[in-house]
């Protein structure tokens, strides 16, 4: 049997950027969800920022000149703007502002929306307050600025009062000493004391004339016309861009964590064999056999698959071929088993249409088997060299082929001594094309032994439904057993909706007490129903 050429599908492209774009676009719903979330976030920001107004007021901090200083100190060195900034944000100033606003209990709350800054190389304090209305923003800003100026003026006046009181005490002491000395008849030294008293009185007079105002307004706060921050259009645009980035990141994460093979390249990489064809999804309600009995895209796809199995020349014999699914279906509809049966049956019809003598062996041991679902040819003679129980299938214009079901599926005979597969392999079938339809390898004990005896193995699965780990397991098992994988046939699978996937999930089935219902019971279920002899006899019979 020749190795068929690889299937070059529309997804195959050497450009990695385009591959990544196609990979991400498979998760369009996830990207759309990210965009919707970003848009909702932008709208929330619009609602939150639509009622936020900021008003600004600026105050010039006036330096306090020491009247006793004999050194010329620069005015900007007499004001510590860092200290004044902390004072402007103090609880004392907040309490004054809250009292002026007639909200004395909300002093701490007012501080949360207040921002005070000092522009570089200036003696200006900038008060900025954010509120829900323009008027309140301006009122609170001006109240804080006035409260700071009043607080600074009070501190200056208190300092002047302390200095004047100290000088007045010195004047009082000197005056008492002068009076005492004059009363004692001694006037020596009184002139110096009187001169000192005059100097102190001049200093007191200078201190009382000192300007104690804390500063002045450079700009008073006015009610703002527009809300603070970006406008609604910018916020919505930012939300859309952020949502798009979020959607792309989520789609990339999903693609990185996705266990299923979503492209032909992933299937070929995991299986180590070419993809021979992408088939339309099998019709779960219609007839299983379509080649020769119905016209359509599925029938033509099966004919193309048979042509590729022949090596592309239409004359090379297929030989013996094993058709197997990588794993049992995880869905209640059993689409995996249905797809493998459809490929085996229609492939047999397509080969028979080319004039070949075709024998299809149903080794799945499912009840009811294929004979009950295929059109049989009444009165057609069955070849003498096929096992007992074989029937002839009428494929319409494609011709006839022989179907040999596993006898255990219908007779209930659980004897493992002479299974149908072993009898077919042991017989002489020169010039006949033999197809074996088997259960998934994890469920079929004789699958590896059969894979070693046939000319090739055709793996059937759903594109976007088959798991990469299952494909790798099939590849490793068949390679270790000495078999040869000729390729894969993939069905286009339509993913069920989110609600259906939730209802079919394992935890929902366990919670509702439902069991996964498949279209066909597996061999494991038959084994539970009836005790069987050791499986080693069957394996040995196949290997012989």
Short mmCIF file of C-alpha atoms in Angstrom, two decimals:
data_model
loop_
_atom_site.label_atom_id
_atom_site.label_comp_id
_atom_site.label_asym_id
_atom_site.label_seq_id
_atom_site.Cartn_x
_atom_site.Cartn_y
_atom_site.Cartn_z
CA UNK A 1 0.00 0.00 0.00
CA UNK A 2 1.55 3.32 -1.04
CA UNK A 3 1.77 6.31 1.28
CA UNK A 4 -0.71 8.96 0.16
CA UNK A 5 0.28 12.55 -0.30
CA UNK A 6 -0.45 15.01 2.45
CA UNK A 7 -3.65 17.00 2.32
CA UNK A 8 -2.96 20.67 1.57
CA UNK A 9 -5.95 22.47 3.04
CA UNK A 10 -6.89 26.11 3.19
CA UNK A 11 -5.43 26.46 6.68
CA UNK A 12 -1.89 25.59 5.61
CA UNK A 13 0.21 28.76 5.31
CA UNK A 14 3.91 29.25 6.01
CA UNK A 15 3.34 32.77 7.25
CA UNK A 16 3.42 32.50 11.04
CA UNK A 17 1.69 35.83 11.53
CA UNK A 18 -1.28 34.71 9.47
CA UNK A 19 -1.35 31.42 11.36
CA UNK A 20 -1.49 33.29 14.64
CA UNK A 21 -4.27 35.54 13.34
CA UNK A 22 -6.27 32.53 12.20
CA UNK A 23 -5.66 30.87 15.55
CA UNK A 24 -6.97 33.89 17.44
CA UNK A 25 -9.93 34.41 15.12
CA UNK A 26 -11.18 30.94 16.02
CA UNK A 27 -12.10 32.47 19.37
CA UNK A 28 -14.13 35.36 17.99
CA UNK A 29 -16.66 35.01 20.80
CA UNK A 30 -13.91 35.46 23.40
CA UNK A 31 -12.56 38.53 21.60
CA UNK A 32 -16.09 39.94 21.34
CA UNK A 33 -16.58 39.30 25.06
CA UNK A 34 -13.41 41.25 25.82
CA UNK A 35 -14.57 44.16 23.64
CA UNK A 36 -17.96 44.17 25.37
CA UNK A 37 -16.32 44.17 28.79
CA UNK A 38 -14.04 47.04 27.74
CA UNK A 39 -17.00 49.00 26.40
CA UNK A 40 -18.91 48.46 29.64
CA UNK A 41 -15.85 49.58 31.60
CA UNK A 42 -15.63 52.73 29.48
CA UNK A 43 -19.31 53.47 30.05
CA UNK A 44 -18.86 52.99 33.80
CA UNK A 45 -15.98 55.45 33.75
CA UNK A 46 -18.15 57.89 31.82
CA UNK A 47 -20.86 57.61 34.47
CA UNK A 48 -18.37 57.99 37.32
CA UNK A 49 -16.41 60.83 35.77
CA UNK A 50 -19.41 62.62 34.28
CA UNK A 51 -20.26 64.12 37.70
CA UNK A 52 -16.70 64.96 38.73
CA UNK A 53 -15.62 68.61 38.58
CA UNK A 54 -12.30 70.02 39.74
CA UNK A 55 -11.72 73.65 40.71
CA UNK A 56 -8.35 75.28 41.43
CA UNK A 57 -7.31 78.17 43.65
CA UNK A 58 -3.78 79.60 44.09
CA UNK A 59 -2.41 81.39 47.14
CA UNK A 60 0.83 83.39 47.43
CA UNK A 61 2.56 82.60 50.72
CA UNK A 62 3.97 85.83 52.19
CA UNK A 63 7.28 85.49 54.08
CA UNK A 64 7.53 86.70 57.69
CA UNK A 65 10.52 89.05 58.25
CA UNK A 66 12.19 88.85 61.64
CA UNK A 67 12.27 92.47 63.00
CA UNK A 68 15.23 91.59 65.26
CA UNK A 69 17.37 90.13 62.49
CA UNK A 70 20.43 92.22 61.63
CA UNK A 71 21.29 90.06 58.62
CA UNK A 72 19.85 90.45 55.16
CA UNK A 73 18.17 87.06 54.55
CA UNK A 74 16.49 86.44 51.20
CA UNK A 75 12.71 86.39 51.43
CA UNK A 76 12.39 83.00 49.69
CA UNK A 77 14.67 81.44 52.32
CA UNK A 78 12.34 82.60 55.10
CA UNK A 79 9.47 80.35 53.90
CA UNK A 80 9.64 76.55 54.02
CA UNK A 81 7.17 75.54 51.31
CA UNK A 82 7.33 71.92 52.38
CA UNK A 83 6.20 72.88 55.86
CA UNK A 84 3.47 75.13 54.53
CA UNK A 85 2.26 72.33 52.26
CA UNK A 86 1.88 69.99 55.25
CA UNK A 87 0.08 72.70 57.22
CA UNK A 88 -2.35 73.25 54.34
CA UNK A 89 -3.25 69.55 54.49
CA UNK A 90 -3.48 69.45 58.29
CA UNK A 91 -6.56 68.64 60.30
CA UNK A 92 -6.61 72.16 61.76
CA UNK A 93 -7.05 73.78 58.36
CA UNK A 94 -9.62 71.12 57.41
CA UNK A 95 -11.60 71.87 60.57
CA UNK A 96 -11.60 75.60 59.76
CA UNK A 97 -12.78 74.91 56.20
CA UNK A 98 -15.49 72.52 57.38
CA UNK A 99 -16.73 75.09 59.88
CA UNK A 100 -16.86 77.74 57.18
CA UNK A 101 -18.86 75.34 54.98
CA UNK A 102 -21.17 74.56 57.93
CA UNK A 103 -20.13 70.93 57.84
CA UNK A 104 -17.92 70.60 60.94
CA UNK A 105 -18.40 66.80 61.12
CA UNK A 106 -17.04 66.19 57.58
CA UNK A 107 -13.56 67.64 58.01
CA UNK A 108 -11.78 64.32 57.39
CA UNK A 109 -14.05 63.48 54.43
CA UNK A 110 -13.27 66.82 52.80
CA UNK A 111 -9.55 66.08 52.93
CA UNK A 112 -9.93 62.92 50.80
CA UNK A 113 -10.81 64.91 47.66
CA UNK A 114 -8.36 67.78 48.29
CA UNK A 115 -5.03 68.07 46.48
CA UNK A 116 -2.45 70.74 47.43
CA UNK A 117 0.70 71.21 45.36
CA UNK A 118 3.57 73.69 45.19
CA UNK A 119 4.77 74.60 41.68
CA UNK A 120 8.52 74.34 41.30
CA UNK A 121 10.62 77.38 42.39
CA UNK A 122 7.58 79.36 43.57
CA UNK A 123 6.01 80.43 46.84
CA UNK A 124 2.54 79.56 45.61
CA UNK A 125 0.27 76.85 47.00
CA UNK A 126 -2.26 75.44 44.57
CA UNK A 127 -5.49 74.07 46.07
CA UNK A 128 -7.54 71.67 43.90
CA UNK A 129 -10.77 70.03 45.00
CA UNK A 130 -12.97 67.52 43.12
CA UNK A 131 -16.70 67.42 43.80
CA UNK A 132 -19.91 66.28 42.17
CA UNK A 133 -21.03 69.77 41.12
CA UNK A 134 -19.08 72.77 39.79
CA UNK A 135 -20.37 75.11 42.49
CA UNK A 136 -19.40 72.86 45.36
CA UNK A 137 -15.93 72.29 43.90
CA UNK A 138 -15.33 76.07 43.80
CA UNK A 139 -16.79 76.68 47.28
CA UNK A 140 -14.74 73.98 48.98
CA UNK A 141 -11.53 75.03 47.18
CA UNK A 142 -11.90 78.68 48.25
CA UNK A 143 -12.87 77.60 51.78
CA UNK A 144 -9.62 75.61 52.14
CA UNK A 145 -7.53 78.46 50.73
CA UNK A 146 -9.12 80.98 53.10
CA UNK A 147 -8.79 78.58 56.02
CA UNK A 148 -5.08 78.19 55.30
CA UNK A 149 -4.56 82.00 55.11
CA UNK A 150 -6.51 82.54 58.32
CA UNK A 151 -4.57 79.81 60.09
CA UNK A 152 -1.26 81.31 58.95
CA UNK A 153 -2.36 84.78 60.04
CA UNK A 154 -3.38 83.48 63.46
CA UNK A 155 0.00 81.86 63.85
CA UNK A 156 1.74 85.12 62.87
CA UNK A 157 -0.36 87.17 65.27
CA UNK A 158 0.32 84.72 68.08
CA UNK A 159 4.04 85.00 67.39
CA UNK A 160 3.85 88.85 67.44
CA UNK A 161 1.89 88.79 70.68
CA UNK A 162 4.44 86.52 72.34
CA UNK A 163 7.39 88.70 71.22
CA UNK A 164 5.67 91.94 72.28
CA UNK A 165 4.74 90.48 75.67
CA UNK A 166 8.34 89.44 76.29
CA UNK A 167 9.67 92.90 75.43
CA UNK A 168 7.05 94.60 77.58
CA UNK A 169 8.11 92.48 80.56
CA UNK A 170 11.70 93.61 80.04
CA UNK A 171 10.56 97.24 79.84
CA UNK A 172 8.55 96.84 83.05
CA UNK A 173 11.55 95.36 84.91
CA UNK A 174 13.88 98.15 83.75
CA UNK A 175 11.34 100.81 84.66
CA UNK A 176 11.00 99.40 88.19
CA UNK A 177 14.78 99.38 88.61
CA UNK A 178 15.07 103.01 87.44
CA UNK A 179 12.37 104.12 89.89
CA UNK A 180 13.99 102.20 92.71
CA UNK A 181 17.39 103.75 92.02
CA UNK A 182 15.93 107.26 91.91
CA UNK A 183 14.07 106.64 95.16
CA UNK A 184 17.35 105.63 96.84
CA UNK A 185 18.98 108.88 95.80
CA UNK A 186 21.34 107.26 93.35
CA UNK A 187 20.97 108.39 89.77
CA UNK A 188 24.13 106.78 88.48
CA UNK A 189 23.36 104.32 85.67
CA UNK A 190 19.76 105.38 85.24
CA UNK A 191 20.52 107.17 81.97
CA UNK A 192 21.71 103.93 80.35
CA UNK A 193 18.65 102.07 81.56
CA UNK A 194 16.33 104.73 80.23
CA UNK A 195 18.09 104.59 76.88
CA UNK A 196 17.63 100.77 76.82
CA UNK A 197 13.97 101.21 77.72
CA UNK A 198 13.53 103.50 74.75
CA UNK A 199 15.12 100.96 72.41
CA UNK A 200 12.83 98.22 73.70
CA UNK A 201 9.77 100.42 73.31
CA UNK A 202 10.76 101.14 69.71
CA UNK A 203 11.06 97.43 69.08
CA UNK A 204 7.64 96.78 70.56
CA UNK A 205 6.24 99.48 68.30
CA UNK A 206 7.91 97.89 65.27
CA UNK A 207 6.56 94.47 66.18
CA UNK A 208 3.01 95.76 66.58
CA UNK A 209 3.20 97.31 63.12
CA UNK A 210 4.37 94.00 61.59
CA UNK A 211 2.17 92.66 58.75
CA UNK A 212 0.69 89.43 60.08
CA UNK A 213 -1.35 88.52 56.99
CA UNK A 214 -0.52 84.96 55.82
CA UNK A 215 -0.62 85.70 52.12
CA UNK A 216 -3.03 86.60 49.38
CA UNK A 217 -5.08 85.03 46.65
CA UNK A 218 -3.43 84.81 43.28
CA UNK A 219 -6.44 83.11 41.71
CA UNK A 220 -9.78 82.34 43.22
CA UNK A 221 -11.59 79.16 42.32
CA UNK A 222 -14.39 79.45 39.79
CA UNK A 223 -17.04 76.83 38.97
CA UNK A 224 -15.63 74.69 36.13
CA UNK A 225 -17.52 74.50 32.86
CA UNK A 226 -16.57 70.92 31.92
CA UNK A 227 -16.01 67.76 33.95
CA UNK A 228 -12.44 66.92 34.87
CA UNK A 229 -10.47 64.22 33.05
CA UNK A 230 -11.03 62.84 29.55
CA UNK A 231 -14.36 63.33 27.88
CA UNK A 232 -16.95 60.60 27.31
CA UNK A 233 -15.74 59.94 23.76
CA UNK A 234 -12.16 59.38 24.94
CA UNK A 235 -13.28 57.11 27.78
CA UNK A 236 -15.39 54.99 25.42
CA UNK A 237 -12.49 54.80 22.95
CA UNK A 238 -10.10 53.78 25.72
CA UNK A 239 -12.60 51.15 26.86
CA UNK A 240 -12.88 49.69 23.35
CA UNK A 241 -9.11 49.57 22.90
CA UNK A 242 -8.61 48.03 26.35
CA UNK A 243 -11.40 45.53 25.68
CA UNK A 244 -9.83 44.53 22.37
CA UNK A 245 -6.48 43.96 24.06
CA UNK A 246 -8.22 41.97 26.81
CA UNK A 247 -10.10 39.87 24.25
CA UNK A 248 -6.91 39.09 22.31
CA UNK A 249 -5.10 38.09 25.51
CA UNK A 250 -8.00 35.86 26.58
CA UNK A 251 -8.17 34.30 23.10
CA UNK A 252 -4.43 33.63 23.19
CA UNK A 253 -4.75 32.01 26.62
CA UNK A 254 -7.61 29.84 25.40
CA UNK A 255 -5.63 28.76 22.34
CA UNK A 256 -2.61 27.96 24.51
CA UNK A 257 -4.68 25.93 26.99
CA UNK A 258 -7.00 24.35 24.41
CA UNK A 259 -6.61 20.54 24.54
CA UNK A 260 -8.41 19.97 21.22
CA UNK A 261 -6.72 20.10 17.82
CA UNK A 262 -8.27 23.08 16.08
CA UNK A 263 -6.34 23.00 12.80
CA UNK A 264 -4.97 20.52 10.28
CA UNK A 265 -1.42 21.42 11.27
CA UNK A 266 -2.08 20.53 14.90
CA UNK A 267 -3.58 17.17 13.89
CA UNK A 268 -0.64 16.36 11.63
CA UNK A 269 1.85 17.39 14.32
CA UNK A 270 0.21 15.27 17.02
CA UNK A 271 -0.50 12.23 14.81
CA UNK A 272 2.69 12.30 12.75
CA UNK A 273 0.71 11.51 9.60
CA UNK A 274 -0.93 13.58 6.84
CA UNK A 275 -4.55 14.63 6.84
CA UNK A 276 -6.14 12.96 3.81
CA UNK A 277 -9.36 14.92 3.79
CA UNK A 278 -11.74 17.20 5.61
CA UNK A 279 -15.20 15.68 5.40
CA UNK A 280 -18.56 17.33 6.06
CA UNK A 281 -20.11 16.53 9.39
CA UNK A 282 -21.94 13.17 9.37
CA UNK A 283 -25.71 13.33 9.27
CA UNK A 284 -26.89 11.91 12.58
CA UNK A 285 -30.50 11.66 11.36
CA UNK A 286 -30.03 10.55 7.73
CA UNK A 287 -28.78 7.37 6.10
CA UNK A 288 -25.32 6.13 6.95
CA UNK A 289 -24.49 5.09 3.37
CA UNK A 290 -24.38 7.98 0.89
CA UNK A 291 -21.91 6.98 -1.85
CA UNK A 292 -23.97 5.53 -4.72
CA UNK A 293 -27.29 6.31 -3.08
CA UNK A 294 -27.23 10.10 -2.66
CA UNK A 295 -25.56 13.04 -4.33
CA UNK A 296 -23.91 15.74 -2.31
CA UNK A 297 -20.71 17.12 -0.87
CA UNK A 298 -20.32 14.27 1.61
CA UNK A 299 -20.43 11.59 -1.10
CA UNK A 300 -17.85 13.44 -3.19
CA UNK A 301 -15.62 13.91 -0.13
CA UNK A 302 -15.68 10.15 0.52
CA UNK A 303 -14.77 9.45 -3.13
CA UNK A 304 -11.85 11.92 -2.86
CA UNK A 305 -10.69 10.18 0.32
CA UNK A 306 -10.69 6.80 -1.46
CA UNK A 307 -8.73 8.33 -4.35
CA UNK A 308 -6.05 9.64 -1.96
CA UNK A 309 -5.82 6.28 -0.20
CA UNK A 310 -4.98 4.74 -3.56
CA UNK A 311 -1.99 7.06 -3.77
CA UNK A 312 -3.57 9.50 -6.19
CA UNK A 313 -3.43 7.25 -9.25
CA UNK A 314 -6.76 5.49 -8.84
CA UNK A 315 -5.22 2.03 -9.50
CA UNK A 316 -3.01 1.20 -6.49
CA UNK A 317 -4.70 -1.31 -4.20
CA UNK A 318 -5.64 -0.20 -0.71
CA UNK A 319 -5.07 -3.65 0.77
CA UNK A 320 -6.21 -4.13 4.34
CA UNK A 321 -7.08 -0.93 6.21
CA UNK A 322 -8.07 -0.40 9.81
CA UNK A 323 -10.52 2.48 10.48
CA UNK A 324 -10.43 3.67 14.08
CA UNK A 325 -11.35 6.69 16.17
CA UNK A 326 -8.68 8.03 18.57
CA UNK A 327 -11.06 8.00 21.57
CA UNK A 328 -14.68 7.46 22.46
CA UNK A 329 -17.04 10.37 21.97
CA UNK A 330 -17.36 12.71 24.93
CA UNK A 331 -20.73 13.91 23.71
CA UNK A 332 -24.13 12.38 24.25
CA UNK A 333 -24.75 12.18 20.49
CA UNK A 334 -21.80 9.83 19.89
CA UNK A 335 -20.56 11.80 16.86
CA UNK A 336 -17.12 10.19 16.99
CA UNK A 337 -18.45 6.66 16.57
CA UNK A 338 -20.94 7.84 13.94
CA UNK A 339 -18.12 9.51 11.98
CA UNK A 340 -15.92 6.39 12.00
CA UNK A 341 -18.84 4.22 10.83
CA UNK A 342 -19.70 6.69 8.05
CA UNK A 343 -16.10 6.76 6.81
CA UNK A 344 -15.77 2.97 6.81
CA UNK A 345 -19.10 2.33 5.07
CA UNK A 346 -18.79 5.05 2.44
CA UNK A 347 -15.13 4.28 1.83
CA UNK A 348 -16.09 0.67 1.13
CA UNK A 349 -18.77 1.87 -1.30
CA UNK A 350 -16.31 4.23 -3.02
CA UNK A 351 -13.80 1.41 -3.48
CA UNK A 352 -16.54 -0.88 -4.77
CA UNK A 353 -17.52 1.85 -7.23
CA UNK A 354 -13.99 1.57 -8.66
CA UNK A 355 -14.55 -2.13 -9.38
CA UNK A 356 -12.82 -3.59 -6.32
CA UNK A 357 -14.00 -6.57 -4.31
CA UNK A 358 -14.48 -5.00 -0.87
CA UNK A 359 -14.98 -6.71 2.47
CA UNK A 360 -15.96 -4.54 5.45
CA UNK A 361 -15.49 -6.15 8.86
CA UNK A 362 -17.48 -4.55 11.70
CA UNK A 363 -15.38 -5.36 14.77
CA UNK A 364 -17.12 -2.87 17.08
CA UNK A 365 -19.45 -5.53 18.55
CA UNK A 366 -22.20 -2.94 18.95
CA UNK A 367 -25.84 -3.94 19.00
CA UNK A 368 -27.63 -3.13 16.78
CA UNK A 369 -24.82 -3.40 14.28
CA UNK A 370 -24.31 -2.05 10.80
CA UNK A 371 -26.53 -4.60 8.99
CA UNK A 372 -29.64 -3.10 10.60
CA UNK A 373 -28.74 0.40 9.36
CA UNK A 374 -27.58 -0.39 5.82
CA UNK A 375 -29.56 -1.41 2.73
CA UNK A 376 -28.95 -5.11 2.17
CA UNK A 377 -29.14 -6.88 -1.16
CA UNK A 378 -31.77 -9.58 -0.90
CA UNK A 379 -30.86 -12.82 -2.56
CA UNK A 380 -27.29 -11.74 -3.33
CA UNK A 381 -24.79 -14.57 -3.03
CA UNK A 382 -22.18 -14.11 -0.31
CA UNK A 383 -18.58 -15.10 -1.23
CA UNK A 384 -17.71 -18.51 0.12
CA UNK A 385 -14.38 -17.50 1.66
CA UNK A 386 -15.83 -15.00 4.11
CA UNK A 387 -16.87 -15.91 7.67
CA UNK A 388 -20.36 -17.03 8.46
CA UNK A 389 -22.92 -14.31 9.00
CA UNK A 390 -21.70 -11.99 6.25
CA UNK A 391 -24.23 -9.99 4.23
CA UNK A 392 -24.11 -8.07 0.97
CA UNK A 393 -24.76 -4.33 1.09
CA UNK A 394 -26.49 -2.64 -1.83
CA UNK A 395 -24.63 0.64 -2.48
CA UNK A 396 -26.89 1.66 -5.37
CA UNK A 397 -25.00 2.93 -8.38
CA UNK A 398 -21.69 2.26 -6.60
CA UNK A 399 -22.24 -1.50 -6.68
CA UNK A 400 -22.06 -4.08 -3.90
CA UNK A 401 -19.69 -4.86 -1.05
CA UNK A 402 -19.63 -7.53 1.63
CA UNK A 403 -20.24 -6.69 5.27
CA UNK A 404 -19.01 -9.13 7.88
CA UNK A 405 -20.25 -8.21 11.36
CA UNK A 406 -18.77 -9.58 14.56
CA UNK A 407 -20.96 -12.53 15.50
CA UNK A 408 -20.82 -11.68 19.18
CA UNK A 409 -22.86 -8.56 18.50
CA UNK A 410 -25.97 -10.52 17.55
CA UNK A 411 -25.71 -14.08 18.85
CA UNK A 412 -24.67 -13.17 22.35
CA UNK A 413 -21.83 -15.69 22.07
CA UNK A 414 -19.05 -14.55 24.36
CA UNK A 415 -16.60 -17.27 23.43
CA UNK A 416 -13.24 -15.73 22.65
CA UNK A 417 -11.80 -18.63 20.70
CA UNK A 418 -12.44 -17.66 17.07
CA UNK A 419 -13.47 -14.01 16.62
CA UNK A 420 -14.47 -12.76 13.22
CA UNK A 421 -11.40 -10.53 12.82
CA UNK A 422 -9.03 -13.43 13.41
CA UNK A 423 -10.84 -15.62 10.86
CA UNK A 424 -10.71 -12.88 8.22
CA UNK A 425 -7.00 -12.30 8.78
CA UNK A 426 -6.22 -16.01 8.68
CA UNK A 427 -8.08 -16.51 5.39
CA UNK A 428 -6.71 -15.93 1.91
CA UNK A 429 -8.12 -12.72 0.46
CA UNK A 430 -5.79 -11.96 -2.39
CA UNK A 431 -7.04 -9.10 -4.55
CA UNK A 432 -9.73 -8.12 -2.08
CA UNK A 433 -9.83 -4.80 -0.27
CA UNK A 434 -10.50 -5.43 3.43
CA UNK A 435 -11.62 -2.65 5.77
CA UNK A 436 -11.76 -3.18 9.55
CA UNK A 437 -14.01 -0.90 11.60
CA UNK A 438 -12.82 -1.15 15.19
CA UNK A 439 -13.64 0.64 18.45
CA UNK A 440 -11.22 3.27 19.81
CA UNK A 441 -7.89 1.74 20.80
CA UNK A 442 -8.28 2.37 24.56
CA UNK A 443 -11.48 0.25 24.45
CA UNK A 444 -10.29 -2.47 22.06
CA UNK A 445 -7.87 -4.98 23.52
CA UNK A 446 -7.05 -6.46 20.11
CA UNK A 447 -6.63 -3.14 18.35
CA UNK A 448 -2.83 -3.03 18.55
CA UNK A 449 -2.50 -6.61 17.37
CA UNK A 450 -4.79 -5.85 14.43
CA UNK A 451 -2.88 -2.65 13.61
CA UNK A 452 0.29 -4.73 13.27
CA UNK A 453 -1.35 -7.15 10.82
CA UNK A 454 -3.06 -4.68 8.46
CA UNK A 455 -1.39 -2.59 5.76
CA UNK A 456 -2.36 0.72 7.32
CA UNK A 457 -4.46 2.52 9.92
CA UNK A 458 -6.83 5.39 9.10
CA UNK A 459 -7.66 7.60 12.09
CA UNK A 460 -11.08 9.30 12.00
CA UNK A 461 -11.99 12.25 14.21
CA UNK A 462 -13.68 15.62 14.34
CA UNK A 463 -11.71 18.76 13.52
CA UNK A 464 -11.89 20.89 16.65
CA UNK A 465 -13.27 17.98 18.67
CA UNK A 466 -10.45 15.43 18.81
CA UNK A 467 -7.86 15.97 21.54
CA UNK A 468 -4.15 16.25 20.85
CA UNK A 469 -3.35 13.88 23.72
CA UNK A 470 -5.59 11.20 22.20
CA UNK A 471 -3.87 11.58 18.83
CA UNK A 472 -0.44 11.33 20.45
CA UNK A 473 -1.58 8.24 22.34
CA UNK A 474 -2.76 6.57 19.11
CA UNK A 475 0.50 7.49 17.39
CA UNK A 476 2.65 6.05 20.19
CA UNK A 477 0.56 2.89 20.57
CA UNK A 478 0.51 2.01 16.87
CA UNK A 479 4.18 2.88 16.41
CA UNK A 480 5.19 0.67 19.35
CA UNK A 481 3.08 -2.20 18.02
CA UNK A 482 4.75 -2.02 14.60
CA UNK A 483 1.73 -0.63 12.76
CA UNK A 484 1.61 2.17 10.20
CA UNK A 485 -0.71 5.18 10.20
CA UNK A 486 -1.54 6.17 6.61
CA UNK A 487 -3.31 9.38 7.62
CA UNK A 488 -6.37 10.94 9.18
CA UNK A 489 -9.84 11.84 7.97
CA UNK A 490 -11.41 14.74 9.81
CA UNK A 491 -15.05 15.70 10.04
CA UNK A 492 -16.11 19.29 10.36
CA UNK A 493 -17.76 19.39 13.78
CA UNK A 494 -20.25 22.06 14.77
CA UNK A 495 -19.69 23.01 18.36
CA UNK A 496 -22.86 23.00 20.50
CA UNK A 497 -24.01 26.13 22.23
CA UNK A 498 -22.86 27.19 25.66
CA UNK A 499 -26.10 26.05 27.33
CA UNK A 500 -25.88 22.60 25.74
CA UNK A 501 -22.23 22.22 26.76
CA UNK A 502 -23.15 23.12 30.34
CA UNK A 503 -26.06 20.66 30.41
CA UNK A 504 -23.87 17.90 28.96
CA UNK A 505 -21.00 18.54 31.38
CA UNK A 506 -20.07 15.83 33.85
CA UNK A 507 -20.91 17.71 37.04
CA UNK A 508 -24.41 18.60 35.77
CA UNK A 509 -25.03 14.96 34.86
CA UNK A 510 -23.85 13.81 38.28
CA UNK A 511 -25.99 16.45 40.00
CA UNK A 512 -29.12 15.47 38.05
CA UNK A 513 -28.44 11.74 38.19
CA UNK A 514 -28.17 11.40 34.40
CA UNK A 515 -25.65 9.13 32.70
CA UNK A 516 -23.93 10.00 29.42
CA UNK A 517 -26.15 8.51 26.75
CA UNK A 518 -24.32 7.47 23.64
CA UNK A 519 -25.78 6.35 20.37
CA UNK A 520 -24.12 2.97 20.57
CA UNK A 521 -23.12 0.98 23.62
CA UNK A 522 -19.45 0.18 23.89
CA UNK A 523 -17.80 -3.17 24.36
CA UNK A 524 -17.15 -2.32 27.98
CA UNK A 525 -20.91 -2.27 28.61
CA UNK A 526 -21.33 -5.69 27.01
CA UNK A 527 -18.52 -6.99 29.16
CA UNK A 528 -20.26 -5.80 32.31
CA UNK A 529 -23.47 -7.51 31.29
CA UNK A 530 -21.90 -10.91 30.78
CA UNK A 531 -18.77 -12.51 32.26
CA UNK A 532 -16.09 -13.31 29.75
CA UNK A 533 -13.14 -15.61 29.58
CA UNK A 534 -9.58 -14.23 29.77
CA UNK A 535 -8.85 -11.80 26.92
CA UNK A 536 -5.47 -13.30 26.10
CA UNK A 537 -7.06 -16.00 23.85
CA UNK A 538 -8.48 -13.35 21.52
CA UNK A 539 -5.19 -11.48 21.33
CA UNK A 540 -3.31 -14.65 20.55
CA UNK A 541 -5.80 -15.64 17.88
CA UNK A 542 -5.34 -12.31 16.11
CA UNK A 543 -1.57 -12.41 16.37
CA UNK A 544 -1.53 -15.94 14.96
#
